């Protein structure tokens, strides 16, 4: 079963996935497990302090190796088999759908959350298997990145979403961005819902949604679109007849300024 053990100075932050929404329901259904381990419980002083000044000087504090390694060790012992240790770090590989799908299909991981200037490099050398980043920006701690990773993995679990189709139709799953969505009212602030969505014609709706996905991906994420095209080209069957036709239509629409019609 998917299980996350989080090494964190702020276990209370994980109420966000434990007590809310889809991840809470999935936890109640026994689809995954969460445990937090606070390095302060392994502090070597009466104050529970687990950080110290950096060697070589400079601003800020660094999380000490000892309490972090002890917390990781305790989490490993609590698990039935040895888990991968992931350090959430701005210097890691950016998180993406492929990584989320890989993790969700496995037994989870021990997630190490840094604070301050970061953690003693020797913990990374001794205990960390992988570093994962939420993006090219710096957070105050690894917790928000760990929460994002956990939430993304849990929604992939069979039975986590009420409608099984939802996760399959999300952005990135098939290499494209999701299509736009609308709900009532039919006209909002003079903006009508695209007519085809009110037609009840399932085949036309499916085709329109695919075209919107192709269009959005091409416009918003050209590098993702190029990757999707390359994957299709590498596939023995190549582009389907419908995809070829839709891409042609998009090309014509963009030349005539009729996109989105
Ligand atoms: N001095 C570090 C650096 O520039 O690489 C940043 C330290 S940051 C203030 C403190 C902690 O936040 C890090 O140890 C890491 O666990 C977490 N963190 C910050 N940005 C992150 C990101 N983009 N993705 C994942 N974790 C991040």
PDB file of C-alpha atoms and ligand atoms in Angstrom:
ATOM      1  CA  UNK A   1       0.000   0.000   0.000  1.00  0.00           C
ATOM      2  CA  UNK A   2       1.071   3.569  -0.667  1.00  0.00           C
ATOM      3  CA  UNK A   3       2.632   4.958   2.502  1.00  0.00           C
ATOM      4  CA  UNK A   4       4.355   8.262   3.146  1.00  0.00           C
ATOM      5  CA  UNK A   5       6.563   8.876   6.175  1.00  0.00           C
ATOM      6  CA  UNK A   6       7.384  12.548   6.478  1.00  0.00           C
ATOM      7  CA  UNK A   7      10.387  13.881   8.370  1.00  0.00           C
ATOM      8  CA  UNK A   8       9.303  17.355   9.419  1.00  0.00           C
ATOM      9  CA  UNK A   9       9.581  20.004  12.115  1.00  0.00           C
ATOM     10  CA  UNK A  10       5.940  20.903  11.373  1.00  0.00           C
ATOM     11  CA  UNK A  11       3.832  17.719  11.460  1.00  0.00           C
ATOM     12  CA  UNK A  12       0.723  19.857  12.020  1.00  0.00           C
ATOM     13  CA  UNK A  13       0.977  21.097   8.420  1.00  0.00           C
ATOM     14  CA  UNK A  14       0.057  17.597   7.214  1.00  0.00           C
ATOM     15  CA  UNK A  15      -3.480  18.060   8.516  1.00  0.00           C
ATOM     16  CA  UNK A  16      -3.971  19.623   5.061  1.00  0.00           C
ATOM     17  CA  UNK A  17      -3.901  16.157   3.443  1.00  0.00           C
ATOM     18  CA  UNK A  18      -4.991  14.154   6.502  1.00  0.00           C
ATOM     19  CA  UNK A  19      -8.158  16.140   7.234  1.00  0.00           C
ATOM     20  CA  UNK A  20      -9.274  17.630   3.913  1.00  0.00           C
ATOM     21  CA  UNK A  21     -10.840  16.595   0.633  1.00  0.00           C
ATOM     22  CA  UNK A  22      -9.926  13.661  -1.565  1.00  0.00           C
ATOM     23  CA  UNK A  23      -6.819  12.668   0.415  1.00  0.00           C
ATOM     24  CA  UNK A  24      -8.811  12.529   3.690  1.00  0.00           C
ATOM     25  CA  UNK A  25     -11.478  10.333   2.104  1.00  0.00           C
ATOM     26  CA  UNK A  26      -8.822   8.056   0.612  1.00  0.00           C
ATOM     27  CA  UNK A  27      -7.131   7.808   4.018  1.00  0.00           C
ATOM     28  CA  UNK A  28     -10.465   6.853   5.623  1.00  0.00           C
ATOM     29  CA  UNK A  29     -10.958   4.244   2.907  1.00  0.00           C
ATOM     30  CA  UNK A  30      -7.581   2.745   3.859  1.00  0.00           C
ATOM     31  CA  UNK A  31      -6.075   3.453   0.426  1.00  0.00           C
ATOM     32  CA  UNK A  32      -2.887   5.020   1.775  1.00  0.00           C
ATOM     33  CA  UNK A  33      -1.055   5.713   5.025  1.00  0.00           C
ATOM     34  CA  UNK A  34       0.658   8.775   6.494  1.00  0.00           C
ATOM     35  CA  UNK A  35       3.062   9.099   9.410  1.00  0.00           C
ATOM     36  CA  UNK A  36       5.090  12.104  10.509  1.00  0.00           C
ATOM     37  CA  UNK A  37       8.404  11.988  12.350  1.00  0.00           C
ATOM     38  CA  UNK A  38       9.722  15.071  14.119  1.00  0.00           C
ATOM     39  CA  UNK A  39      13.538  15.281  14.269  1.00  0.00           C
ATOM     40  CA  UNK A  40      13.153  17.244  17.527  1.00  0.00           C
ATOM     41  CA  UNK A  41      12.305  13.925  19.200  1.00  0.00           C
ATOM     42  CA  UNK A  42      15.958  12.962  18.550  1.00  0.00           C
ATOM     43  CA  UNK A  43      17.535  16.293  19.581  1.00  0.00           C
ATOM     44  CA  UNK A  44      20.667  15.945  21.726  1.00  0.00           C
ATOM     45  CA  UNK A  45      19.678  18.835  24.017  1.00  0.00           C
ATOM     46  CA  UNK A  46      16.884  19.717  26.416  1.00  0.00           C
ATOM     47  CA  UNK A  47      15.565  22.530  24.141  1.00  0.00           C
ATOM     48  CA  UNK A  48      14.757  20.233  21.233  1.00  0.00           C
ATOM     49  CA  UNK A  49      17.020  22.298  19.033  1.00  0.00           C
ATOM     50  CA  UNK A  50      18.080  20.538  15.812  1.00  0.00           C
ATOM     51  CA  UNK A  51      19.837  23.328  13.902  1.00  0.00           C
ATOM     52  CA  UNK A  52      23.223  25.013  14.206  1.00  0.00           C
ATOM     53  CA  UNK A  53      25.347  27.694  12.536  1.00  0.00           C
ATOM     54  CA  UNK A  54      26.929  26.823   9.169  1.00  0.00           C
ATOM     55  CA  UNK A  55      30.619  25.942   9.110  1.00  0.00           C
ATOM     56  CA  UNK A  56      32.474  28.603   7.137  1.00  0.00           C
ATOM     57  CA  UNK A  57      30.100  31.309   8.340  1.00  0.00           C
ATOM     58  CA  UNK A  58      27.274  32.984   6.482  1.00  0.00           C
ATOM     59  CA  UNK A  59      23.638  33.690   7.245  1.00  0.00           C
ATOM     60  CA  UNK A  60      21.023  31.322   8.631  1.00  0.00           C
ATOM     61  CA  UNK A  61      21.111  27.955  10.297  1.00  0.00           C
ATOM     62  CA  UNK A  62      21.512  24.401   9.000  1.00  0.00           C
ATOM     63  CA  UNK A  63      19.566  21.323  10.138  1.00  0.00           C
ATOM     64  CA  UNK A  64      21.899  18.911  11.886  1.00  0.00           C
ATOM     65  CA  UNK A  65      22.571  15.445  10.510  1.00  0.00           C
ATOM     66  CA  UNK A  66      22.072  13.373  13.684  1.00  0.00           C
ATOM     67  CA  UNK A  67      18.380  14.031  14.464  1.00  0.00           C
ATOM     68  CA  UNK A  68      17.426  13.797  10.763  1.00  0.00           C
ATOM     69  CA  UNK A  69      19.180  10.471  10.286  1.00  0.00           C
ATOM     70  CA  UNK A  70      17.646   9.100  13.511  1.00  0.00           C
ATOM     71  CA  UNK A  71      14.146  10.136  12.346  1.00  0.00           C
ATOM     72  CA  UNK A  72      14.720   8.517   8.933  1.00  0.00           C
ATOM     73  CA  UNK A  73      15.940   5.355  10.688  1.00  0.00           C
ATOM     74  CA  UNK A  74      12.824   5.206  12.889  1.00  0.00           C
ATOM     75  CA  UNK A  75      10.587   5.629   9.822  1.00  0.00           C
ATOM     76  CA  UNK A  76      12.455   2.822   7.999  1.00  0.00           C
ATOM     77  CA  UNK A  77      11.980   0.489  10.993  1.00  0.00           C
ATOM     78  CA  UNK A  78       8.240   1.272  11.083  1.00  0.00           C
ATOM     79  CA  UNK A  79       7.801   0.219   7.454  1.00  0.00           C
ATOM     80  CA  UNK A  80       7.527  -3.361   6.247  1.00  0.00           C
ATOM     81  CA  UNK A  81      10.235  -2.923   3.593  1.00  0.00           C
ATOM     82  CA  UNK A  82      13.053  -0.448   2.998  1.00  0.00           C
ATOM     83  CA  UNK A  83      11.707   2.749   1.492  1.00  0.00           C
ATOM     84  CA  UNK A  84      13.233   5.222  -0.887  1.00  0.00           C
ATOM     85  CA  UNK A  85      14.192   8.515   0.816  1.00  0.00           C
ATOM     86  CA  UNK A  86      13.243  11.638  -1.124  1.00  0.00           C
ATOM     87  CA  UNK A  87      14.602  15.023  -0.077  1.00  0.00           C
ATOM     88  CA  UNK A  88      12.321  17.881  -1.160  1.00  0.00           C
ATOM     89  CA  UNK A  89      14.788  20.438  -2.465  1.00  0.00           C
ATOM     90  CA  UNK A  90      14.893  23.333  -4.950  1.00  0.00           C
ATOM     91  CA  UNK A  91      18.015  21.627  -6.318  1.00  0.00           C
ATOM     92  CA  UNK A  92      16.167  18.407  -7.141  1.00  0.00           C
ATOM     93  CA  UNK A  93      14.558  17.162 -10.352  1.00  0.00           C
ATOM     94  CA  UNK A  94      11.307  19.073 -10.985  1.00  0.00           C
ATOM     95  CA  UNK A  95       8.234  17.042 -10.030  1.00  0.00           C
ATOM     96  CA  UNK A  96       6.074  15.957 -12.985  1.00  0.00           C
ATOM     97  CA  UNK A  97       3.242  13.579 -13.822  1.00  0.00           C
ATOM     98  CA  UNK A  98       5.592  10.710 -14.724  1.00  0.00           C
ATOM     99  CA  UNK A  99       7.242  10.880 -11.286  1.00  0.00           C
ATOM    100  CA  UNK A 100       3.861  11.120  -9.537  1.00  0.00           C
ATOM    101  CA  UNK A 101       2.512   8.111 -11.464  1.00  0.00           C
ATOM    102  CA  UNK A 102       5.661   6.106 -10.672  1.00  0.00           C
ATOM    103  CA  UNK A 103       5.403   6.887  -6.943  1.00  0.00           C
ATOM    104  CA  UNK A 104       1.647   6.290  -6.782  1.00  0.00           C
ATOM    105  CA  UNK A 105       2.107   2.841  -8.322  1.00  0.00           C
ATOM    106  CA  UNK A 106       4.667   1.868  -5.667  1.00  0.00           C
ATOM    107  CA  UNK A 107       4.830   1.701  -1.887  1.00  0.00           C
ATOM    108  CA  UNK A 108       5.505   5.406  -1.346  1.00  0.00           C
ATOM    109  CA  UNK A 109       8.567   6.932   0.245  1.00  0.00           C
ATOM    110  CA  UNK A 110      10.125   8.707   3.192  1.00  0.00           C
ATOM    111  CA  UNK A 111       9.869  12.429   2.479  1.00  0.00           C
ATOM    112  CA  UNK A 112      12.545  14.606   4.046  1.00  0.00           C
ATOM    113  CA  UNK A 113      11.569  18.256   4.576  1.00  0.00           C
ATOM    114  CA  UNK A 114      14.324  20.786   5.122  1.00  0.00           C
ATOM    115  CA  UNK A 115      14.041  24.169   6.853  1.00  0.00           C
ATOM    116  CA  UNK A 116      16.365  27.152   7.421  1.00  0.00           C
ATOM    117  CA  UNK A 117      19.279  27.209   4.923  1.00  0.00           C
ATOM    118  CA  UNK A 118      18.750  23.509   4.325  1.00  0.00           C
ATOM    119  CA  UNK A 119      20.107  20.275   5.771  1.00  0.00           C
ATOM    120  CA  UNK A 120      23.650  19.060   6.468  1.00  0.00           C
ATOM    121  CA  UNK A 121      24.974  17.727   3.135  1.00  0.00           C
ATOM    122  CA  UNK A 122      26.148  14.513   4.824  1.00  0.00           C
ATOM    123  CA  UNK A 123      22.533  13.419   5.395  1.00  0.00           C
ATOM    124  CA  UNK A 124      21.997  13.688   1.645  1.00  0.00           C
ATOM    125  CA  UNK A 125      25.163  11.688   0.984  1.00  0.00           C
ATOM    126  CA  UNK A 126      24.275   8.967   3.509  1.00  0.00           C
ATOM    127  CA  UNK A 127      20.491   8.641   3.389  1.00  0.00           C
ATOM    128  CA  UNK A 128      18.891  10.339   0.366  1.00  0.00           C
ATOM    129  CA  UNK A 129      18.069   8.397  -2.803  1.00  0.00           C
ATOM    130  CA  UNK A 130      16.525  11.218  -4.784  1.00  0.00           C
ATOM    131  CA  UNK A 131      15.969  14.981  -4.637  1.00  0.00           C
ATOM    132  CA  UNK A 132      12.672  16.361  -5.935  1.00  0.00           C
ATOM    133  CA  UNK A 133      11.805  20.010  -6.503  1.00  0.00           C
ATOM    134  CA  UNK A 134       8.430  21.718  -6.739  1.00  0.00           C
ATOM    135  CA  UNK A 135       9.864  24.251  -9.188  1.00  0.00           C
ATOM    136  CA  UNK A 136      12.493  26.907  -9.718  1.00  0.00           C
ATOM    137  CA  UNK A 137      11.702  28.998  -6.655  1.00  0.00           C
ATOM    138  CA  UNK A 138      12.604  28.745  -2.984  1.00  0.00           C
ATOM    139  CA  UNK A 139      10.092  27.793  -0.312  1.00  0.00           C
ATOM    140  CA  UNK A 140      10.708  28.277   3.410  1.00  0.00           C
ATOM    141  CA  UNK A 141      10.522  24.534   3.962  1.00  0.00           C
ATOM    142  CA  UNK A 142       9.991  21.226   2.194  1.00  0.00           C
ATOM    143  CA  UNK A 143       6.532  20.678   3.707  1.00  0.00           C
ATOM    144  CA  UNK A 144       4.500  22.429   0.992  1.00  0.00           C
ATOM    145  CA  UNK A 145       6.423  20.482  -1.668  1.00  0.00           C
ATOM    146  CA  UNK A 146       5.799  17.216   0.233  1.00  0.00           C
ATOM    147  CA  UNK A 147       2.090  18.049   0.543  1.00  0.00           C
ATOM    148  CA  UNK A 148       1.864  18.708  -3.200  1.00  0.00           C
ATOM    149  CA  UNK A 149       3.606  15.427  -3.978  1.00  0.00           C
ATOM    150  CA  UNK A 150       1.371  13.450  -1.581  1.00  0.00           C
ATOM    151  CA  UNK A 151      -1.847  15.028  -2.889  1.00  0.00           C
ATOM    152  CA  UNK A 152      -0.869  14.384  -6.518  1.00  0.00           C
ATOM    153  CA  UNK A 153      -0.001  10.722  -5.775  1.00  0.00           C
ATOM    154  CA  UNK A 154      -3.123   9.987  -3.730  1.00  0.00           C
ATOM    155  CA  UNK A 155      -5.522  11.197  -6.448  1.00  0.00           C
ATOM    156  CA  UNK A 156      -3.937   8.615  -8.781  1.00  0.00           C
ATOM    157  CA  UNK A 157      -4.963   5.719  -6.525  1.00  0.00           C
ATOM    158  CA  UNK A 158      -7.820   3.557  -7.807  1.00  0.00           C
ATOM    159  CA  UNK A 159     -10.861   4.406  -5.657  1.00  0.00           C
ATOM    160  CA  UNK A 160      -9.557   7.809  -4.487  1.00  0.00           C
ATOM    161  CA  UNK A 161     -11.746   9.807  -6.879  1.00  0.00           C
ATOM    162  CA  UNK A 162     -15.482   9.251  -6.992  1.00  0.00           C
ATOM    163  CA  UNK A 163     -15.427   9.308 -10.793  1.00  0.00           C
ATOM    164  CA  UNK A 164     -12.672   7.021 -12.099  1.00  0.00           C
ATOM    165  CA  UNK A 165     -12.538   8.949 -15.384  1.00  0.00           C
ATOM    166  CA  UNK A 166     -11.472  12.206 -13.676  1.00  0.00           C
ATOM    167  CA  UNK A 167      -7.811  11.337 -13.106  1.00  0.00           C
ATOM    168  CA  UNK A 168      -7.486   9.849 -16.596  1.00  0.00           C
ATOM    169  CA  UNK A 169      -8.728  13.068 -18.202  1.00  0.00           C
ATOM    170  CA  UNK A 170      -6.485  15.382 -16.174  1.00  0.00           C
ATOM    171  CA  UNK A 171      -3.734  17.403 -17.802  1.00  0.00           C
ATOM    172  CA  UNK A 172      -0.459  15.555 -18.545  1.00  0.00           C
ATOM    173  CA  UNK A 173      -1.915  12.038 -18.242  1.00  0.00           C
ATOM    174  CA  UNK A 174      -1.987  11.570 -22.025  1.00  0.00           C
ATOM    175  CA  UNK A 175       0.721  14.173 -22.621  1.00  0.00           C
ATOM    176  CA  UNK A 176      -1.736  17.033 -23.299  1.00  0.00           C
ATOM    177  CA  UNK A 177      -3.370  19.764 -21.206  1.00  0.00           C
ATOM    178  CA  UNK A 178      -6.990  19.234 -20.181  1.00  0.00           C
ATOM    179  CA  UNK A 179      -9.815  20.912 -22.156  1.00  0.00           C
ATOM    180  CA  UNK A 180     -11.779  23.887 -20.710  1.00  0.00           C
ATOM    181  CA  UNK A 181     -14.735  23.143 -18.422  1.00  0.00           C
ATOM    182  CA  UNK A 182     -18.102  24.907 -17.940  1.00  0.00           C
ATOM    183  CA  UNK A 183     -21.058  24.540 -15.601  1.00  0.00           C
ATOM    184  CA  UNK A 184     -24.370  26.372 -14.974  1.00  0.00           C
ATOM    185  CA  UNK A 185     -25.493  29.025 -15.774  1.00  0.00           C
ATOM    186  CA  UNK A 186     -25.489  28.641 -19.570  1.00  0.00           C
ATOM    187  CA  UNK A 187     -24.728  32.366 -19.956  1.00  0.00           C
ATOM    188  CA  UNK A 188     -22.526  34.092 -17.394  1.00  0.00           C
ATOM    189  CA  UNK A 189     -21.891  37.838 -17.670  1.00  0.00           C
ATOM    190  CA  UNK A 190     -22.863  37.659 -21.384  1.00  0.00           C
ATOM    191  CA  UNK A 191     -20.449  34.784 -21.958  1.00  0.00           C
ATOM    192  CA  UNK A 192     -22.262  31.704 -23.323  1.00  0.00           C
ATOM    193  CA  UNK A 193     -21.104  28.116 -22.940  1.00  0.00           C
ATOM    194  CA  UNK A 194     -19.807  26.721 -26.291  1.00  0.00           C
ATOM    195  CA  UNK A 195     -22.877  25.409 -28.113  1.00  0.00           C
ATOM    196  CA  UNK A 196     -21.518  21.940 -28.758  1.00  0.00           C
ATOM    197  CA  UNK A 197     -21.472  21.234 -24.990  1.00  0.00           C
ATOM    198  CA  UNK A 198     -25.241  21.784 -24.838  1.00  0.00           C
ATOM    199  CA  UNK A 199     -25.943  19.616 -27.896  1.00  0.00           C
ATOM    200  CA  UNK A 200     -26.028  16.283 -26.085  1.00  0.00           C
ATOM    201  CA  UNK A 201     -24.074  14.865 -29.068  1.00  0.00           C
ATOM    202  CA  UNK A 202     -21.419  12.799 -27.244  1.00  0.00           C
ATOM    203  CA  UNK A 203     -19.203  12.195 -30.260  1.00  0.00           C
ATOM    204  CA  UNK A 204     -19.094  15.899 -31.208  1.00  0.00           C
ATOM    205  CA  UNK A 205     -18.387  16.818 -27.575  1.00  0.00           C
ATOM    206  CA  UNK A 206     -15.528  14.322 -27.356  1.00  0.00           C
ATOM    207  CA  UNK A 207     -14.054  15.630 -30.631  1.00  0.00           C
ATOM    208  CA  UNK A 208     -14.385  19.282 -29.490  1.00  0.00           C
ATOM    209  CA  UNK A 209     -12.670  18.491 -26.195  1.00  0.00           C
ATOM    210  CA  UNK A 210      -9.778  16.742 -27.925  1.00  0.00           C
ATOM    211  CA  UNK A 211      -9.363  19.703 -30.295  1.00  0.00           C
ATOM    212  CA  UNK A 212      -9.312  22.132 -27.338  1.00  0.00           C
ATOM    213  CA  UNK A 213      -6.690  20.003 -25.581  1.00  0.00           C
ATOM    214  CA  UNK A 214      -4.498  19.991 -28.675  1.00  0.00           C
ATOM    215  CA  UNK A 215      -4.984  23.721 -29.174  1.00  0.00           C
ATOM    216  CA  UNK A 216      -4.263  24.639 -25.545  1.00  0.00           C
ATOM    217  CA  UNK A 217      -1.173  22.478 -25.364  1.00  0.00           C
ATOM    218  CA  UNK A 218       0.166  23.891 -28.639  1.00  0.00           C
ATOM    219  CA  UNK A 219      -0.447  27.479 -27.480  1.00  0.00           C
ATOM    220  CA  UNK A 220       0.453  27.290 -23.814  1.00  0.00           C
ATOM    221  CA  UNK A 221       3.090  24.578 -23.625  1.00  0.00           C
ATOM    222  CA  UNK A 222       4.846  24.300 -26.999  1.00  0.00           C
ATOM    223  CA  UNK A 223       7.596  22.087 -25.514  1.00  0.00           C
ATOM    224  CA  UNK A 224       4.978  19.662 -24.157  1.00  0.00           C
ATOM    225  CA  UNK A 225       3.194  19.673 -27.511  1.00  0.00           C
ATOM    226  CA  UNK A 226       6.459  18.925 -29.348  1.00  0.00           C
ATOM    227  CA  UNK A 227       7.068  16.016 -26.967  1.00  0.00           C
ATOM    228  CA  UNK A 228       3.550  14.680 -27.568  1.00  0.00           C
ATOM    229  CA  UNK A 229       4.075  14.890 -31.348  1.00  0.00           C
ATOM    230  CA  UNK A 230       7.453  13.144 -31.060  1.00  0.00           C
ATOM    231  CA  UNK A 231       5.891  10.367 -28.976  1.00  0.00           C
ATOM    232  CA  UNK A 232       3.157   9.909 -31.556  1.00  0.00           C
ATOM    233  CA  UNK A 233       5.770   9.807 -34.328  1.00  0.00           C
ATOM    234  CA  UNK A 234       7.776   7.177 -32.421  1.00  0.00           C
ATOM    235  CA  UNK A 235       4.620   5.078 -32.001  1.00  0.00           C
ATOM    236  CA  UNK A 236       4.163   2.580 -34.835  1.00  0.00           C
ATOM    237  CA  UNK A 237       0.616   3.840 -35.452  1.00  0.00           C
ATOM    238  CA  UNK A 238       1.655   7.518 -35.524  1.00  0.00           C
ATOM    239  CA  UNK A 239      -1.056  10.193 -35.359  1.00  0.00           C
ATOM    240  CA  UNK A 240      -4.609   8.923 -35.626  1.00  0.00           C
ATOM    241  CA  UNK A 241      -6.742  10.064 -38.571  1.00  0.00           C
ATOM    242  CA  UNK A 242      -8.762  12.209 -36.190  1.00  0.00           C
ATOM    243  CA  UNK A 243      -5.694  13.829 -34.602  1.00  0.00           C
ATOM    244  CA  UNK A 244      -4.272  14.628 -38.056  1.00  0.00           C
ATOM    245  CA  UNK A 245      -7.604  16.171 -39.093  1.00  0.00           C
ATOM    246  CA  UNK A 246      -7.901  18.219 -35.880  1.00  0.00           C
ATOM    247  CA  UNK A 247      -4.330  19.512 -36.171  1.00  0.00           C
ATOM    248  CA  UNK A 248      -5.086  20.543 -39.749  1.00  0.00           C
ATOM    249  CA  UNK A 249      -8.211  22.385 -38.565  1.00  0.00           C
ATOM    250  CA  UNK A 250      -6.197  24.132 -35.839  1.00  0.00           C
ATOM    251  CA  UNK A 251      -3.606  25.190 -38.413  1.00  0.00           C
ATOM    252  CA  UNK A 252      -6.316  26.590 -40.715  1.00  0.00           C
ATOM    253  CA  UNK A 253      -8.088  28.291 -37.776  1.00  0.00           C
ATOM    254  CA  UNK A 254      -4.860  29.942 -36.646  1.00  0.00           C
ATOM    255  CA  UNK A 255      -4.153  31.209 -40.175  1.00  0.00           C
ATOM    256  CA  UNK A 256      -7.646  32.614 -40.532  1.00  0.00           C
ATOM    257  CA  UNK A 257      -7.803  33.954 -36.964  1.00  0.00           C
ATOM    258  CA  UNK A 258     -10.761  31.659 -36.262  1.00  0.00           C
ATOM    259  CA  UNK A 259      -9.245  29.833 -33.288  1.00  0.00           C
ATOM    260  CA  UNK A 260     -11.637  28.934 -30.474  1.00  0.00           C
ATOM    261  CA  UNK A 261     -14.671  28.952 -32.752  1.00  0.00           C
TER     262      UNK A 261
HETATM  263  N1  LIG B   1      19.467  27.369   0.681  1.00  0.00           N
HETATM  264  C1  LIG B   1      18.680  26.447  -0.078  1.00  0.00           C
HETATM  265  C2  LIG B   1      18.965  26.611  -1.555  1.00  0.00           C
HETATM  266  O1  LIG B   1      19.051  27.746  -2.025  1.00  0.00           O
HETATM  267  O2  LIG B   1      19.046  25.595  -2.279  1.00  0.00           O
HETATM  268  C3  LIG B   1      17.202  26.682   0.158  1.00  0.00           C
HETATM  269  C4  LIG B   1      16.753  26.345   1.540  1.00  0.00           C
HETATM  270  S1  LIG B   1      15.023  26.538   1.746  1.00  0.00           S
HETATM  271  C5  LIG B   1      14.912  28.110   2.474  1.00  0.00           C
HETATM  272  C6  LIG B   1      14.623  25.459   3.052  1.00  0.00           C
HETATM  273  C7  LIG B   1      14.058  24.112   2.642  1.00  0.00           C
HETATM  274  O3  LIG B   1      12.902  24.305   1.866  1.00  0.00           O
HETATM  275  C8  LIG B   1      14.958  23.240   1.792  1.00  0.00           C
HETATM  276  O4  LIG B   1      15.855  22.509   2.584  1.00  0.00           O
HETATM  277  C9  LIG B   1      13.961  22.346   1.079  1.00  0.00           C
HETATM  278  O5  LIG B   1      13.635  21.218   1.858  1.00  0.00           O
HETATM  279  C10 LIG B   1      12.729  23.237   0.973  1.00  0.00           C
HETATM  280  N2  LIG B   1      12.505  23.803  -0.379  1.00  0.00           N
HETATM  281  C11 LIG B   1      12.701  25.086  -0.747  1.00  0.00           C
HETATM  282  N3  LIG B   1      12.386  25.285  -2.022  1.00  0.00           N
HETATM  283  C12 LIG B   1      11.935  24.114  -2.499  1.00  0.00           C
HETATM  284  C13 LIG B   1      11.455  23.677  -3.773  1.00  0.00           C
HETATM  285  N4  LIG B   1      11.383  24.499  -4.820  1.00  0.00           N
HETATM  286  N5  LIG B   1      11.078  22.396  -3.909  1.00  0.00           N
HETATM  287  C14 LIG B   1      11.147  21.539  -2.856  1.00  0.00           C
HETATM  288  N6  LIG B   1      11.607  21.891  -1.630  1.00  0.00           N
HETATM  289  C15 LIG B   1      11.997  23.162  -1.444  1.00  0.00           C
END
